[in-house]
Amino acid sequence: FGPSLDEVINGCMYSGHSCSHSDWTHYYDLTFGNCFKFNTGKTQNGTSVPIRKVYSSVLYSGLVLYLNLNDSVKTINKAAVLS
């Protein structure tokens, strides 16, 4: 249960570079439903990829998310967003 990655994230950037769906891995949690991890060092099929690092603390140097929080995404639990 829960929204898919496409339904929640309209886009993202990491250290000024665009992210893609291959940067995220999906897992299912019995409490929160569909969950997504960023920058795990693995693709969804388990292939190893380099972990991205941030070398600066300036604005927009880390992960920037463009979220879709319209009425179609009502299943997001506030606890899931905060945890």
CSV table of C-alpha atoms in Angstrom, one decimal:
chain,number,residue,atom,x,y,z
A,1,PHE,CA,0.0,0.0,0.0
A,2,GLY,CA,1.0,3.6,-0.3
A,3,PRO,CA,2.1,5.8,-3.2
A,4,SER,CA,4.7,4.9,-5.8
A,5,LEU,CA,7.9,6.9,-6.2
A,6,ASP,CA,6.4,8.5,-9.3
A,7,GLU,CA,3.4,9.7,-7.3
A,8,VAL,CA,5.5,11.3,-4.5
A,9,ILE,CA,8.6,12.7,-6.1
A,10,ASN,CA,8.4,15.0,-9.1
A,11,GLY,CA,12.1,15.4,-9.3
A,12,CYS,CA,15.3,15.6,-7.3
A,13,MET,CA,18.8,17.0,-7.4
A,14,TYR,CA,21.9,15.9,-5.5
A,15,SER,CA,24.9,18.3,-5.3
A,16,GLY,CA,23.5,20.2,-8.3
A,17,HIS,CA,23.0,17.1,-10.5
A,18,SER,CA,19.6,15.6,-11.4
A,19,CYS,CA,18.6,12.3,-9.8
A,20,SER,CA,16.8,9.5,-11.5
A,21,HIS,CA,14.7,6.5,-10.4
A,22,SER,CA,17.8,4.3,-10.5
A,23,ASP,CA,19.2,6.4,-7.5
A,24,TRP,CA,16.4,5.1,-5.3
A,25,THR,CA,15.7,1.6,-3.9
A,26,HIS,CA,12.2,0.4,-2.9
A,27,TYR,CA,11.4,-1.7,0.1
A,28,TYR,CA,8.1,-2.5,1.8
A,29,ASP,CA,7.5,-1.7,5.5
A,30,LEU,CA,4.5,-3.4,7.2
A,31,THR,CA,3.6,-0.1,9.0
A,32,PHE,CA,4.3,2.5,6.4
A,33,GLY,CA,3.9,0.6,3.1
A,34,ASN,CA,6.0,1.6,0.1
A,35,CYS,CA,9.3,3.1,1.3
A,36,PHE,CA,12.2,4.5,-0.8
A,37,LYS,CA,15.9,4.9,0.1
A,38,PHE,CA,18.3,7.2,-1.7
A,39,ASN,CA,22.0,6.7,-2.2
A,40,THR,CA,22.3,3.2,-0.8
A,41,GLY,CA,25.3,2.1,-3.0
A,42,LYS,CA,23.0,-0.4,-4.7
A,43,THR,CA,20.5,-0.3,-7.6
A,44,GLN,CA,17.1,-1.8,-7.3
A,45,ASN,CA,18.4,-5.1,-8.8
A,46,GLY,CA,21.4,-5.2,-6.4
A,47,THR,CA,24.2,-3.9,-8.6
A,48,SER,CA,26.8,-1.9,-6.7
A,49,VAL,CA,27.1,1.8,-7.6
A,50,PRO,CA,29.3,4.4,-6.0
A,51,ILE,CA,27.8,6.2,-3.0
A,52,ARG,CA,27.5,10.0,-3.7
A,53,LYS,CA,29.2,12.3,-1.3
A,54,VAL,CA,28.7,16.0,-0.4
A,55,TYR,CA,31.8,18.1,-0.1
A,56,SER,CA,30.2,21.4,0.8
A,57,SER,CA,27.6,22.7,3.2
A,58,VAL,CA,26.2,25.5,1.0
A,59,LEU,CA,22.5,25.6,0.0
A,60,TYR,CA,21.5,22.9,-2.4
A,61,SER,CA,24.7,20.9,-2.0
A,62,GLY,CA,22.8,17.9,-0.7
A,63,LEU,CA,19.6,16.2,-1.6
A,64,VAL,CA,16.8,18.5,-3.0
A,65,LEU,CA,13.4,16.9,-3.5
A,66,TYR,CA,10.5,18.3,-5.5
A,67,LEU,CA,7.5,16.6,-3.9
A,68,ASN,CA,4.0,16.1,-5.2
A,69,LEU,CA,1.8,16.5,-2.1
A,70,ASN,CA,-1.6,16.9,-3.8
A,71,ASP,CA,-4.9,15.2,-2.9
A,72,SER,CA,-4.0,11.9,-4.7
A,73,VAL,CA,-1.2,11.2,-2.2
A,74,LYS,CA,-3.2,11.1,1.0
A,75,THR,CA,-1.7,7.8,2.3
A,76,ILE,CA,1.5,9.4,3.4
A,77,ASN,CA,1.7,9.1,7.2
A,78,LYS,CA,3.2,12.0,9.0
A,79,ALA,CA,5.3,9.7,11.1
A,80,ALA,CA,6.8,8.1,7.9
A,81,VAL,CA,7.8,11.6,6.6
A,82,LEU,CA,9.4,12.5,10.0
A,83,SER,CA,11.2,9.2,10.6
